[in-house]
Coordinates of C-alpha atoms in Angstrom, one line a residue:
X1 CA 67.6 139.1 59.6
X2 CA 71.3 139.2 58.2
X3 CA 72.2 139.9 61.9
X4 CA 70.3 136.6 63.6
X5 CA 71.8 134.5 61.1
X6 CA 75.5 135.4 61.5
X7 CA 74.6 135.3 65.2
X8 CA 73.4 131.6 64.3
X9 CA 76.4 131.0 62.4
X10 CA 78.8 132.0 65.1
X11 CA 76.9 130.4 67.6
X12 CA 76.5 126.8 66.1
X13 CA 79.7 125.7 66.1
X14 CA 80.0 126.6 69.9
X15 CA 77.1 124.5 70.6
X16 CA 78.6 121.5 68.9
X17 CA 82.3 121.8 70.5
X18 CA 79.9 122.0 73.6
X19 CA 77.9 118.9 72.9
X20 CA 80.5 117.1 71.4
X21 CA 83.0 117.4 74.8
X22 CA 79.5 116.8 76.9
X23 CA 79.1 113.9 75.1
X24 CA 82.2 112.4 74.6
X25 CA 83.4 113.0 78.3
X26 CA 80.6 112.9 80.0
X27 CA 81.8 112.3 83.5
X28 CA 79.0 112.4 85.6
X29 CA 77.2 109.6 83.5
X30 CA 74.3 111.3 81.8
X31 CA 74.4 110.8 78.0
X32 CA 76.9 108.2 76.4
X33 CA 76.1 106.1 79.6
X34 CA 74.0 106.0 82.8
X35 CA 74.2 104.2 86.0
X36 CA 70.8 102.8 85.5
X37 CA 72.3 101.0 81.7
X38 CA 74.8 99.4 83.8
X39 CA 72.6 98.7 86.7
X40 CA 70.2 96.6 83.9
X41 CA 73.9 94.9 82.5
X42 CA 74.7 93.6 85.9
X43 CA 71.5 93.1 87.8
X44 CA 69.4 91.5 84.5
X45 CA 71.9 90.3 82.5
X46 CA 74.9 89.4 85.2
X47 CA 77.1 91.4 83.3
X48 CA 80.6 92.5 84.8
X49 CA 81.7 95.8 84.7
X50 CA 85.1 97.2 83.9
X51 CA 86.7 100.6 83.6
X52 CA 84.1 102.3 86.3
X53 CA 87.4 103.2 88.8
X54 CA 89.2 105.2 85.7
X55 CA 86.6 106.6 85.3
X56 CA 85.7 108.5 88.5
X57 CA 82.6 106.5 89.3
X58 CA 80.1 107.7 91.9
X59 CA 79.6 104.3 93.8
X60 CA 76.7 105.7 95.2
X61 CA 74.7 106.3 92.1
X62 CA 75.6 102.8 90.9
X63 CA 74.6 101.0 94.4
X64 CA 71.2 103.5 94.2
X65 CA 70.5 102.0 90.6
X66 CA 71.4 98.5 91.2
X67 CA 69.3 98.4 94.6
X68 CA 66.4 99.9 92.4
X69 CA 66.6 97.8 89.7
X70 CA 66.3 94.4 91.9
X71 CA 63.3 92.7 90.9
X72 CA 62.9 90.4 94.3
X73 CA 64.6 90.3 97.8
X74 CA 67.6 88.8 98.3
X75 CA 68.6 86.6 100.9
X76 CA 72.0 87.9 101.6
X77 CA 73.3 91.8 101.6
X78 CA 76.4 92.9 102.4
X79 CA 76.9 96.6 104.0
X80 CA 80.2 98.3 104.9
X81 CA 83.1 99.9 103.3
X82 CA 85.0 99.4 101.0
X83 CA 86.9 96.3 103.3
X84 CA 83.9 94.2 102.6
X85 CA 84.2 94.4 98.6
X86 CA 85.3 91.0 97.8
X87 CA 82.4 89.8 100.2
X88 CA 80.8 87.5 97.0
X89 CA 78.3 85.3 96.3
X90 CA 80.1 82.5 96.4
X91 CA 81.0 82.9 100.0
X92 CA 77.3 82.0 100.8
X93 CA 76.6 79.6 98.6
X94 CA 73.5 81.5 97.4
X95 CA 72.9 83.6 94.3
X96 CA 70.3 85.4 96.0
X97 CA 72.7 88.1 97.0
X98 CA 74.1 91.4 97.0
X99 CA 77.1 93.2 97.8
X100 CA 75.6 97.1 98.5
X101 CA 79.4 98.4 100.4
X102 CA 80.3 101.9 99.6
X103 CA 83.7 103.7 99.5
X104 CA 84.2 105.6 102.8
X105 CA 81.3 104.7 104.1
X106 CA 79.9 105.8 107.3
X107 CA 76.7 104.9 109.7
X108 CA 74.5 107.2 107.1
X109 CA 76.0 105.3 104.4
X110 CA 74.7 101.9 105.8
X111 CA 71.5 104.0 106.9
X112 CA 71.0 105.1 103.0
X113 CA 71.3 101.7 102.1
X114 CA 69.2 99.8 104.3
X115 CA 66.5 102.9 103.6
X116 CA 66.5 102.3 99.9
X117 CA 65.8 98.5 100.2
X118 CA 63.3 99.2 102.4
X119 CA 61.9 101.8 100.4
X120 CA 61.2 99.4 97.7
X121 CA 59.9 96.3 99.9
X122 CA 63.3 94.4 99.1
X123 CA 64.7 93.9 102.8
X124 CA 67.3 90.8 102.5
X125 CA 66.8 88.5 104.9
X126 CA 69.8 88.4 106.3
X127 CA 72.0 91.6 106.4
X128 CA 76.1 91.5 107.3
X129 CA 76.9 95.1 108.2
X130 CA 81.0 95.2 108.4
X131 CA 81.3 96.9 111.4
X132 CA 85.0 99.0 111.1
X133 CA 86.1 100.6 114.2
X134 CA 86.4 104.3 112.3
X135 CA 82.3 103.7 112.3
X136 CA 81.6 105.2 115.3
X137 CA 84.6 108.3 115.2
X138 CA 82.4 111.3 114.2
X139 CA 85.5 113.7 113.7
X140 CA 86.1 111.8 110.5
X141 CA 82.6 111.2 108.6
X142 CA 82.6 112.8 105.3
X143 CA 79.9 114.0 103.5
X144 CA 79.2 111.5 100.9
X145 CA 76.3 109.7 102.2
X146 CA 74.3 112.9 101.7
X147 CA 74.2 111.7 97.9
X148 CA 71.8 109.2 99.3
X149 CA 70.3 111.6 102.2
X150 CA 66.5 111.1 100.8
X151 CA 67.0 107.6 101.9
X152 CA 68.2 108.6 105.7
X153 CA 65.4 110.6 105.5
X154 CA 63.2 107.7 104.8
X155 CA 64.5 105.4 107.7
X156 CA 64.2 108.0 110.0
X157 CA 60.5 108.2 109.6
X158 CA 60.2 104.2 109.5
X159 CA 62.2 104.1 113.1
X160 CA 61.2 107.2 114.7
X161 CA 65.0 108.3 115.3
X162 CA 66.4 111.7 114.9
X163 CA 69.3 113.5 116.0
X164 CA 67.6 115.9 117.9
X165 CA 65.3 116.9 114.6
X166 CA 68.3 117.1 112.1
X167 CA 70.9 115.3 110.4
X168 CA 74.5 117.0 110.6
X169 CA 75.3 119.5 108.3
X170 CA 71.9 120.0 107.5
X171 CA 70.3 123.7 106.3
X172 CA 67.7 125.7 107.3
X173 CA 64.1 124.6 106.0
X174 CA 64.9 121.0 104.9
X175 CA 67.3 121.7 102.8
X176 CA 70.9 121.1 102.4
X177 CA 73.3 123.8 102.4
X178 CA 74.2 123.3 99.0
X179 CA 70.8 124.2 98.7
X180 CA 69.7 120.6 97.0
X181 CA 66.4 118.8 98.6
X182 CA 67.4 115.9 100.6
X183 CA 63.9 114.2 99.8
X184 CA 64.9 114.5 96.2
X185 CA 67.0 111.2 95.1
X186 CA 69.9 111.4 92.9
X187 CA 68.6 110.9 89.4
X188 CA 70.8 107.7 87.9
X189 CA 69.3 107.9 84.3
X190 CA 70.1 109.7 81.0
X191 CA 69.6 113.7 81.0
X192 CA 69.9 115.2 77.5
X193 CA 69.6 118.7 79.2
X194 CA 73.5 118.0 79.9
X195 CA 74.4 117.9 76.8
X196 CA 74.8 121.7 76.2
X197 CA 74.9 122.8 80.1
X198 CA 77.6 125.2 80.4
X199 CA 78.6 124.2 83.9
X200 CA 79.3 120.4 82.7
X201 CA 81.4 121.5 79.7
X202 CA 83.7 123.3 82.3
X203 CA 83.8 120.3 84.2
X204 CA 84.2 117.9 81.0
X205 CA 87.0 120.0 79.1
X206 CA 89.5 120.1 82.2
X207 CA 89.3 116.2 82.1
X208 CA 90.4 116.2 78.5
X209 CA 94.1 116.8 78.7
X210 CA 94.1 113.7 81.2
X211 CA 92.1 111.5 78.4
X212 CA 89.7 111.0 81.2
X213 CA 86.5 110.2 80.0
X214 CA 83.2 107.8 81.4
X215 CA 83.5 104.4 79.7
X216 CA 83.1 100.7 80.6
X217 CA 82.8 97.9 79.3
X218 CA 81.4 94.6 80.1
X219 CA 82.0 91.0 80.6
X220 CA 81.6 87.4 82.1
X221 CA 85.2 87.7 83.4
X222 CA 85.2 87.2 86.9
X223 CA 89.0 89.4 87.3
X224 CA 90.3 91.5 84.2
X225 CA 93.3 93.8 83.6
X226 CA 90.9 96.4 85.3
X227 CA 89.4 97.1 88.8
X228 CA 85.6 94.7 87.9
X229 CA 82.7 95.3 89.9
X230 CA 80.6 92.0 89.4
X231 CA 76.8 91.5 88.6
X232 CA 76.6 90.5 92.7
X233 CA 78.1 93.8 93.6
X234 CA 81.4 92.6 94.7
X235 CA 84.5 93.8 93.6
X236 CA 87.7 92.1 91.9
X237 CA 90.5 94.9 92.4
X238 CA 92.8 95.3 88.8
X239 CA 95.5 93.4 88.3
X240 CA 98.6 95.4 89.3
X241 CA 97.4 95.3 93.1
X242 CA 96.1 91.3 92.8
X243 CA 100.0 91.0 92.2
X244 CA 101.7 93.3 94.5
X245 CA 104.6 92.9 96.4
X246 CA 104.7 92.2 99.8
X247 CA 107.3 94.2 100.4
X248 CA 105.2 97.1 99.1
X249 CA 102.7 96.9 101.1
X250 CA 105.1 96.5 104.1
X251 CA 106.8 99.5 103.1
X252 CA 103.3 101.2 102.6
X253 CA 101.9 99.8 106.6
X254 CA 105.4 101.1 107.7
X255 CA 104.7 104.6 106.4
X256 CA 101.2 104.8 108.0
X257 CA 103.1 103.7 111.2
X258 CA 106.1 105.8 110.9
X259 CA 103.3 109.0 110.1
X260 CA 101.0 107.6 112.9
X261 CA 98.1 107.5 110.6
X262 CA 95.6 104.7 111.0
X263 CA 92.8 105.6 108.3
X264 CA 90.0 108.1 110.1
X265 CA 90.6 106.6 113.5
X266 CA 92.7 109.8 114.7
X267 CA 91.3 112.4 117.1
X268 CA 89.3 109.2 118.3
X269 CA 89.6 109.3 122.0
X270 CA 85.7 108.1 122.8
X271 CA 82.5 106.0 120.9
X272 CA 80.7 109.1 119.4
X273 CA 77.4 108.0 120.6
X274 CA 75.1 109.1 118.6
X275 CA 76.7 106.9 115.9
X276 CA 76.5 104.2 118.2
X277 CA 72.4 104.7 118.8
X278 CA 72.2 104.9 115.0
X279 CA 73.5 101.7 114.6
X280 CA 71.6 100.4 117.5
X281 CA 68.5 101.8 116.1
X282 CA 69.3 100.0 112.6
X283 CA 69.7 96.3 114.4
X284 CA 66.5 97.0 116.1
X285 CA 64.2 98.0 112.9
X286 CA 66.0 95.2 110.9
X287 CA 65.2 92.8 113.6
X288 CA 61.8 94.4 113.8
X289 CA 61.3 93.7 109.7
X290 CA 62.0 89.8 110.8
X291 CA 65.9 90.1 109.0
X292 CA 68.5 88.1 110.4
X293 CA 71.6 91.0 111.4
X294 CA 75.1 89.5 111.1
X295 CA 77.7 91.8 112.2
X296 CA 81.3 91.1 110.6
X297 CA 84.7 92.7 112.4
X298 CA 87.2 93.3 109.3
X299 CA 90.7 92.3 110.7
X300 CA 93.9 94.5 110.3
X301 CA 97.2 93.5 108.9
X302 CA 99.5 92.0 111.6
X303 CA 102.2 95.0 111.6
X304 CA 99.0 97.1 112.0
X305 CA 97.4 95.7 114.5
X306 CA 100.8 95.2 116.7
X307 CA 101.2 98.7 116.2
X308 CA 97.6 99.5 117.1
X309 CA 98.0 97.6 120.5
X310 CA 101.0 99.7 121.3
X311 CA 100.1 102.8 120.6
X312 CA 97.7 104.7 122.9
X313 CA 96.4 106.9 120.3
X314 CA 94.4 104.1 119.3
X315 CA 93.6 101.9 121.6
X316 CA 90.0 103.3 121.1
X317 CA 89.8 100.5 118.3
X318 CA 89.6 97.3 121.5
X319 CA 86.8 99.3 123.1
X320 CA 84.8 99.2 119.8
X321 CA 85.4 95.6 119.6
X322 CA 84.2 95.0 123.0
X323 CA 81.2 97.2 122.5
X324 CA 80.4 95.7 119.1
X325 CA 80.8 91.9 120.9
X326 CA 78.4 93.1 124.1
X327 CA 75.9 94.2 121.5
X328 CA 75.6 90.8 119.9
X329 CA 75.1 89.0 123.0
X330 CA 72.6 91.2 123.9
X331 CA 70.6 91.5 120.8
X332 CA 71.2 87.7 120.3
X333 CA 72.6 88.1 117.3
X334 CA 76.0 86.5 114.8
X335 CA 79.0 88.3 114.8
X336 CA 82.0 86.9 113.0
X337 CA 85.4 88.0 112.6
X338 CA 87.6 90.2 114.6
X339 CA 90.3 93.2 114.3
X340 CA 92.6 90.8 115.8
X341 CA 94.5 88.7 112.3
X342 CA 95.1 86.1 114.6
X343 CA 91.6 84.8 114.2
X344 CA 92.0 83.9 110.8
X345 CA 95.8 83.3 110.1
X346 CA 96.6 86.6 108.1
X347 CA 99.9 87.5 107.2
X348 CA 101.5 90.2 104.9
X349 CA 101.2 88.4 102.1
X350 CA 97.4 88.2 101.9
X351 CA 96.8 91.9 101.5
X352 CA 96.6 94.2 98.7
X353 CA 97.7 97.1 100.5
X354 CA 97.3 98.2 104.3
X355 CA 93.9 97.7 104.8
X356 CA 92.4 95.3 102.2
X357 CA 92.2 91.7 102.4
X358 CA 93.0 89.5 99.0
X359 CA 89.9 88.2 97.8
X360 CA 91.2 84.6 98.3
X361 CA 91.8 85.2 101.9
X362 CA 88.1 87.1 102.9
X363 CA 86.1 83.7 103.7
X364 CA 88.8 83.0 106.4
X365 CA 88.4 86.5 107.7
X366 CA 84.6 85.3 107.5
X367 CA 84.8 83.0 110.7
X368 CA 82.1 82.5 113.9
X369 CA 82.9 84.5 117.0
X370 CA 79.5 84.8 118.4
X371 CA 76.6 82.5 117.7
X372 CA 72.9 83.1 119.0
X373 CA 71.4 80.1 120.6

């Protein structure tokens, strides 16, 4: 007895320092907060969030709570990258919308999306997908949409299309190879198992001596000291970028020129095309669902695009343009903007860095190129 009780003894105060750094770091969101808390703040309460990009967010869990927790179909999504962020609701005069853009997002990020809203009958009805020329350059997807791979899944069923029976990177009896089901959804809400799992507290104590920890706050600022993601989904980036030099980010577009770096459209030389029928296949079962499909070209800087046009490593980003523009005529749908600033009168000074536009410019990149009749 003497000998489980000094076992107790020695043990206990493990279990706390293990609970306590669980709990107080808690990176991945399970205890303190979870995504589904803030997903309630900003989707029932219109709540602004603060603090979520120093603290290592997953974007993905957050959109996959938000898009869960809508009570009603809105009438305007946004999909895309990140260079559709500061797509808001005021830009179309409606506060029946939604901004559902991911980091890094490729066509099985926009796939993910439009599966979850259509998993839970909430289909917009109408749908701007920002269409970035990197979308259809297979040699630099990443792996981050398979967070969301149950909802791939999903549309796959609803349109029929597969990539000859598999998604890429995908293991052996329907499972990934990290071993994880891909018909099992991430889990966004609060798991008290965490709180004395091992494997987190590794995790958790190597964030300590960088004081980084999971913690927002909220408010009914529209821009704070801190990178905001609003109650519509939109973004308002923190305030040391909203005020950057121009000369920084011409220094930062010369760099990217000077290194010959355009971001993930190297080793680019053709349309992957089985990107290209994925998106094709997502136009059609939107259309087929009766939702009006808006395509949206994000434009590059001027140095960038100059430097784009000149260099033949790249030229791949014009064909994508003319594909995207043939598409719309042919499928009778909207597309608005271009790569080309021209369009809409950019200039250095309306960028935060080399590829995002200042949210006061975005409705001008926002302009008709192609109109059904």
């Amino acid at each position: 007895m003497k000998k489980w009780c000094k076992a107790a003894l020695f043990l206990l105060p493990l279990l706390l320092m293990v609970a306590a750094v669980n709990w107080y770091v808690d990176s991945y969101a399970y205890l303190r907060v979870t995504y589904d808390e803030i997903a309630e703040k900003m989707t029932d309460m219109s709540q602004n969030v603060a603090g979520l990009e120093e603290s290592d967010y997953n974007d993905r869990n957050l959109a996959l709570a938000c898009l869960n927790s809508l009570k009603e179909e809105k009438e305007v999504v946004v999909i895309g990258s990140s260079r559709v962020f500061t797509f808001d609701h005021g830009m179309f005069g409606t506060e029946s919308f939604y901004n559902a853009g991911l980091s890094e997002a490729t066509i099985y990020d926009l796939w993910a999306v439009t599966g979850i809203l259509a998993q839970n009958d909430n289909l917009p009805e109408k749908m701007v997908i920002g269409v970035d020329a990197f979308l259809f350059n297979a040699a630099h997807n990443n792996e981050r949409w398979r967070e969301l791979e149950a909802y791939v899944r999903y549309l796959e069923k609803e349109t029929g299309w597969s990539a000859d029976g598999e998604l890429p990177g995908a293991g052996n009896g329907g499972e990934w190879d990290s071993g994880k089901n891909p018909a099992d959804p991430p889990d966004t809400g609060r798991d008290y198992g965490k709180l004395l799992s091992l494997d987190y507290f590794r995790y958790n104590i190597t964030c300590l001596p960088d004081g980084k920890r999971f913690s927002v706050s909220y408010t009914e600022d529209w821009e704070t000291e801190l990178y905001t993601k609003h109650y519509d989904g939109s973004v308002s980036y923190q305030k040391e970028l909203r005020e950057v030099n121009v000369e920084d980010v011409i220094a930062m577009t010369e760099q990217a020129m000077e290194e010959q770096v355009v971001y993930r459209m190297t080793d680019y030389r053709e349309i992957d095309a089985e990107s290209m029928e994925m998106f094709d296949a997502l136009i059609d079962y939107l259309q087929s669902r009766d939702v009006e499909v808006i395509l949206y070209l994000p434009p590059y800087s001027p140095m960038l695009y100059d430097y784009i046009e000149s260099a033949e490593a790249f030229q791949i980003a014009f064909a994508v343009e003319a594909k995207i523009k043939e598409l719309a005529s042919e499928k009778r749908i909207a597309l608005y903007g271009s790569f080309d600033p021209a369009g809409c009168g950019l200039e250095m000074t309306d960028l935060y860095d080399v590829y995002h536009v200042k949210a006061e410019k975005t409705p001008d990149t926002y302009y008709p190129v192609i109109l059904p009749d």
